Amino acid sequence: MKRDHLYYMNLAMNLALKAKGMTSPNPVVGALVVKGGRIIGRGFHMKAGCDHAEIIALEDAGDKAKGATLYSTLEPCAHFGKTPPCVDRIIQSGIKEVIIGMIDPNPVNNGEGVKILKTRNNIEVKVGFLEDKLKKINESFIKYITKRMPFVTVKVAQSLDGKIATRIGESKWITSDKSRNFSHQIRQFYDAILVGVNTVLRDNPTLDAWFAKKQPMKIVVDSKLSIPEDANIFSAKNKVILVTLSVSPGQETENREILSKKARILEVKEKTGLVNLKDMMKKLAQLEITNILVEGGGTLIGSLFDEELIDKIMFFISPKIIGGKDALSSVIGKGVSRIDKAIKLKEVSLKRIGEDFLVEGYVK
């Protein structure tokens, strides 16, 4: 049976996904070397600083790569980064044809790899296979590398009436065990988990990922550095960042000095007496944090929506009614004044998880 480019590109994409959550700030990339209808080389990028997928696939193929076709989910790089340009190795290998899933969104490389292979070295190049799927699996990298801002997902566990805690602050557990297990699986695919200090004060979470190969960083928005030094968030080895307001020299408090030994203190600009969330996101991107999972509370989530900083939502909804005007809601902030100004979603999906429902979508 003759297999087409989409068949091999799909296999390369599945290879790329083996490193999902492990390659930041780089994209996930998979590659195959095919000759005479047989796969003679496979590779995927494992983590930043390691060889790129194309290099691993070519090494796997060895001398057999001469005259073969290379499939890569992403345009091969033409610039020096932490590793040499992949295009040089492709040219040296004698590859006759390169099939590319999508052009590299990185402005440094965007189209340059294709130009070097095709125009300057007469290697046949074809682009645009499974492009929509490949953009989806690298959506965080695309935003980070083009906007220099992290891709931000809000994850909420709420009742049917939108509550995340009762009027006395009890929140364990609104959703089912299956939803919580699924939530922990999600955490491993993000660089960091972000919460407001009130969530730490109320719930004292650890924010670990139970099933993760790599634990995400923990970020707490705490404008007054009121987080207790014995909070559970400091109990694990993974990195903690406390986002707070700048202070003048000599105004450092004893609490700030103690906390600076437990976490990185990230000072950001002020906005109406609180942390400037846009400035925070810019500075987190400068730390090579490409994607963030926001897990509460309602004030922080609402403020992020107000500032148009949310890209994606994941709402786990339990078929329970909590009620009460003083019960905590999942989204607070200022909100909108008119219904026609309401935040709208696209690509919305609904999934059943145990007794709960997961609503996912992207902010328009």
mmCIF file with all atom_site columns, C-alpha atoms in Angstrom, residues 229-316:
data_model
loop_
_atom_site.group_PDB
_atom_site.id
_atom_site.type_symbol
_atom_site.label_atom_id
_atom_site.label_alt_id
_atom_site.label_comp_id
_atom_site.label_asym_id
_atom_site.label_entity_id
_atom_site.label_seq_id
_atom_site.pdbx_PDB_ins_code
_atom_site.Cartn_x
_atom_site.Cartn_y
_atom_site.Cartn_z
_atom_site.occupancy
_atom_site.B_iso_or_equiv
_atom_site.pdbx_formal_charge
_atom_site.auth_seq_id
_atom_site.auth_comp_id
_atom_site.auth_asym_id
_atom_site.auth_atom_id
_atom_site.pdbx_PDB_model_num
ATOM 1  C CA . GLU A 1 229 ? 6.601   30.933 55.387 1.00 0.00 ? 229 GLU A CA 1
ATOM 2  C CA . ASP A 1 230 ? 5.365   27.429 56.300 1.00 0.00 ? 230 ASP A CA 1
ATOM 3  C CA . ALA A 1 231 ? 2.797   27.212 53.468 1.00 0.00 ? 231 ALA A CA 1
ATOM 4  C CA . ASN A 1 232 ? 2.567   23.803 51.791 1.00 0.00 ? 232 ASN A CA 1
ATOM 5  C CA . ILE A 1 233 ? 3.572   25.379 48.493 1.00 0.00 ? 233 ILE A CA 1
ATOM 6  C CA . PHE A 1 234 ? 7.154   25.534 49.797 1.00 0.00 ? 234 PHE A CA 1
ATOM 7  C CA . SER A 1 235 ? 7.232   21.847 50.810 1.00 0.00 ? 235 SER A CA 1
ATOM 8  C CA . ALA A 1 236 ? 8.283   20.399 47.457 1.00 0.00 ? 236 ALA A CA 1
ATOM 9  C CA . LYS A 1 237 ? 11.534  20.909 45.579 1.00 0.00 ? 237 LYS A CA 1
ATOM 10 C CA . ASN A 1 238 ? 10.035  22.574 42.523 1.00 0.00 ? 238 ASN A CA 1
ATOM 11 C CA . LYS A 1 239 ? 10.591  26.272 42.093 1.00 0.00 ? 239 LYS A CA 1
ATOM 12 C CA . VAL A 1 240 ? 8.290   28.896 43.627 1.00 0.00 ? 240 VAL A CA 1
ATOM 13 C CA . ILE A 1 241 ? 7.935   32.453 42.330 1.00 0.00 ? 241 ILE A CA 1
ATOM 14 C CA . LEU A 1 242 ? 6.236   35.106 44.446 1.00 0.00 ? 242 LEU A CA 1
ATOM 15 C CA . VAL A 1 243 ? 4.993   38.028 42.361 1.00 0.00 ? 243 VAL A CA 1
ATOM 16 C CA . THR A 1 244 ? 4.822   41.234 44.346 1.00 0.00 ? 244 THR A CA 1
ATOM 17 C CA . LEU A 1 245 ? 5.229   45.012 44.167 1.00 0.00 ? 245 LEU A CA 1
ATOM 18 C CA . SER A 1 246 ? 8.557   46.779 44.079 1.00 0.00 ? 246 SER A CA 1
ATOM 19 C CA . VAL A 1 247 ? 9.883   48.345 47.261 1.00 0.00 ? 247 VAL A CA 1
ATOM 20 C CA . SER A 1 248 ? 12.426  51.091 47.722 1.00 0.00 ? 248 SER A CA 1
ATOM 21 C CA . PRO A 1 249 ? 15.872  50.198 49.119 1.00 0.00 ? 249 PRO A CA 1
ATOM 22 C CA . GLY A 1 250 ? 15.702  50.040 52.906 1.00 0.00 ? 250 GLY A CA 1
ATOM 23 C CA . GLN A 1 251 ? 11.982  49.243 52.930 1.00 0.00 ? 251 GLN A CA 1
ATOM 24 C CA . GLU A 1 252 ? 12.439  45.473 52.792 1.00 0.00 ? 252 GLU A CA 1
ATOM 25 C CA . THR A 1 253 ? 10.583  43.734 55.610 1.00 0.00 ? 253 THR A CA 1
ATOM 26 C CA . GLU A 1 254 ? 11.814  40.787 57.652 1.00 0.00 ? 254 GLU A CA 1
ATOM 27 C CA . ASN A 1 255 ? 9.120   38.657 56.021 1.00 0.00 ? 255 ASN A CA 1
ATOM 28 C CA . ARG A 1 256 ? 10.457  39.522 52.563 1.00 0.00 ? 256 ARG A CA 1
ATOM 29 C CA . GLU A 1 257 ? 13.950  38.443 53.560 1.00 0.00 ? 257 GLU A CA 1
ATOM 30 C CA . ILE A 1 258 ? 12.668  35.121 54.931 1.00 0.00 ? 258 ILE A CA 1
ATOM 31 C CA . LEU A 1 259 ? 10.538  34.422 51.864 1.00 0.00 ? 259 LEU A CA 1
ATOM 32 C CA . SER A 1 260 ? 13.409  35.290 49.503 1.00 0.00 ? 260 SER A CA 1
ATOM 33 C CA . LYS A 1 261 ? 15.223  32.211 50.853 1.00 0.00 ? 261 LYS A CA 1
ATOM 34 C CA . LYS A 1 262 ? 12.273  30.000 49.967 1.00 0.00 ? 262 LYS A CA 1
ATOM 35 C CA . ALA A 1 263 ? 11.240  31.475 46.625 1.00 0.00 ? 263 ALA A CA 1
ATOM 36 C CA . ARG A 1 264 ? 12.197  33.855 43.868 1.00 0.00 ? 264 ARG A CA 1
ATOM 37 C CA . ILE A 1 265 ? 10.711  37.298 44.528 1.00 0.00 ? 265 ILE A CA 1
ATOM 38 C CA . LEU A 1 266 ? 9.586   38.801 41.226 1.00 0.00 ? 266 LEU A CA 1
ATOM 39 C CA . GLU A 1 267 ? 8.863   42.509 41.531 1.00 0.00 ? 267 GLU A CA 1
ATOM 40 C CA . VAL A 1 268 ? 6.477   44.035 38.996 1.00 0.00 ? 268 VAL A CA 1
ATOM 41 C CA . LYS A 1 269 ? 4.804   47.353 38.348 1.00 0.00 ? 269 LYS A CA 1
ATOM 42 C CA . GLU A 1 270 ? 1.801   48.526 40.354 1.00 0.00 ? 270 GLU A CA 1
ATOM 43 C CA . LYS A 1 271 ? -1.728  49.108 39.068 1.00 0.00 ? 271 LYS A CA 1
ATOM 44 C CA . THR A 1 272 ? -4.323  50.612 41.427 1.00 0.00 ? 272 THR A CA 1
ATOM 45 C CA . GLY A 1 273 ? -2.329  49.372 44.407 1.00 0.00 ? 273 GLY A CA 1
ATOM 46 C CA . LEU A 1 274 ? -2.103  45.789 43.145 1.00 0.00 ? 274 LEU A CA 1
ATOM 47 C CA . VAL A 1 275 ? 0.182   43.745 40.900 1.00 0.00 ? 275 VAL A CA 1
ATOM 48 C CA . ASN A 1 276 ? 0.125   44.879 37.270 1.00 0.00 ? 276 ASN A CA 1
ATOM 49 C CA . LEU A 1 277 ? -0.830  41.597 35.612 1.00 0.00 ? 277 LEU A CA 1
ATOM 50 C CA . LYS A 1 278 ? 0.349   42.541 32.122 1.00 0.00 ? 278 LYS A CA 1
ATOM 51 C CA . ASP A 1 279 ? 3.766   43.512 33.445 1.00 0.00 ? 279 ASP A CA 1
ATOM 52 C CA . MET A 1 280 ? 3.822   40.253 35.404 1.00 0.00 ? 280 MET A CA 1
ATOM 53 C CA . MET A 1 281 ? 3.172   38.200 32.258 1.00 0.00 ? 281 MET A CA 1
ATOM 54 C CA . LYS A 1 282 ? 5.883   40.027 30.321 1.00 0.00 ? 282 LYS A CA 1
ATOM 55 C CA . LYS A 1 283 ? 8.411   39.375 33.073 1.00 0.00 ? 283 LYS A CA 1
ATOM 56 C CA . LEU A 1 284 ? 7.419   35.717 33.372 1.00 0.00 ? 284 LEU A CA 1
ATOM 57 C CA . ALA A 1 285 ? 7.984   35.352 29.616 1.00 0.00 ? 285 ALA A CA 1
ATOM 58 C CA . GLN A 1 286 ? 11.447  36.844 30.091 1.00 0.00 ? 286 GLN A CA 1
ATOM 59 C CA . LEU A 1 287 ? 12.091  33.915 32.456 1.00 0.00 ? 287 LEU A CA 1
ATOM 60 C CA . GLU A 1 288 ? 11.256  31.586 29.515 1.00 0.00 ? 288 GLU A CA 1
ATOM 61 C CA . ILE A 1 289 ? 7.897   30.574 30.965 1.00 0.00 ? 289 ILE A CA 1
ATOM 62 C CA . THR A 1 290 ? 5.907   29.823 27.827 1.00 0.00 ? 290 THR A CA 1
ATOM 63 C CA . ASN A 1 291 ? 2.608   28.628 29.283 1.00 0.00 ? 291 ASN A CA 1
ATOM 64 C CA . ILE A 1 292 ? 0.739   29.017 32.555 1.00 0.00 ? 292 ILE A CA 1
ATOM 65 C CA . LEU A 1 293 ? -2.165  27.142 34.131 1.00 0.00 ? 293 LEU A CA 1
ATOM 66 C CA . VAL A 1 294 ? -4.215  29.482 36.341 1.00 0.00 ? 294 VAL A CA 1
ATOM 67 C CA . GLU A 1 295 ? -6.018  27.688 39.162 1.00 0.00 ? 295 GLU A CA 1
ATOM 68 C CA . GLY A 1 296 ? -7.602  30.490 41.180 1.00 0.00 ? 296 GLY A CA 1
ATOM 69 C CA . GLY A 1 297 ? -9.041  32.193 42.864 1.00 0.00 ? 297 GLY A CA 1
ATOM 70 C CA . GLY A 1 298 ? -11.999 34.057 41.458 1.00 0.00 ? 298 GLY A CA 1
ATOM 71 C CA . THR A 1 299 ? -10.511 37.528 41.944 1.00 0.00 ? 299 THR A CA 1
ATOM 72 C CA . LEU A 1 300 ? -7.297  36.698 40.095 1.00 0.00 ? 300 LEU A CA 1
ATOM 73 C CA . ILE A 1 301 ? -9.155  34.885 37.302 1.00 0.00 ? 301 ILE A CA 1
ATOM 74 C CA . GLY A 1 302 ? -11.615 37.759 36.908 1.00 0.00 ? 302 GLY A CA 1
ATOM 75 C CA . SER A 1 303 ? -8.790  40.293 36.793 1.00 0.00 ? 303 SER A CA 1
ATOM 76 C CA . LEU A 1 304 ? -6.960  38.269 34.119 1.00 0.00 ? 304 LEU A CA 1
ATOM 77 C CA . PHE A 1 305 ? -10.140 38.246 32.036 1.00 0.00 ? 305 PHE A CA 1
ATOM 78 C CA . ASP A 1 306 ? -10.527 42.005 32.598 1.00 0.00 ? 306 ASP A CA 1
ATOM 79 C CA . GLU A 1 307 ? -6.986  42.526 31.301 1.00 0.00 ? 307 GLU A CA 1
ATOM 80 C CA . GLU A 1 308 ? -7.589  40.229 28.274 1.00 0.00 ? 308 GLU A CA 1
ATOM 81 C CA . LEU A 1 309 ? -4.742  37.931 29.298 1.00 0.00 ? 309 LEU A CA 1
ATOM 82 C CA . ILE A 1 310 ? -6.580  34.585 29.004 1.00 0.00 ? 310 ILE A CA 1
ATOM 83 C CA . ASP A 1 311 ? -6.168  32.374 25.935 1.00 0.00 ? 311 ASP A CA 1
ATOM 84 C CA . LYS A 1 312 ? -8.007  29.202 26.906 1.00 0.00 ? 312 LYS A CA 1
ATOM 85 C CA . ILE A 1 313 ? -10.485 27.967 29.532 1.00 0.00 ? 313 ILE A CA 1
ATOM 86 C CA . MET A 1 314 ? -11.075 24.576 31.123 1.00 0.00 ? 314 MET A CA 1
ATOM 87 C CA . PHE A 1 315 ? -14.119 24.584 33.384 1.00 0.00 ? 315 PHE A CA 1
ATOM 88 C CA . PHE A 1 316 ? -14.841 21.379 35.317 1.00 0.00 ? 316 PHE A CA 1
#
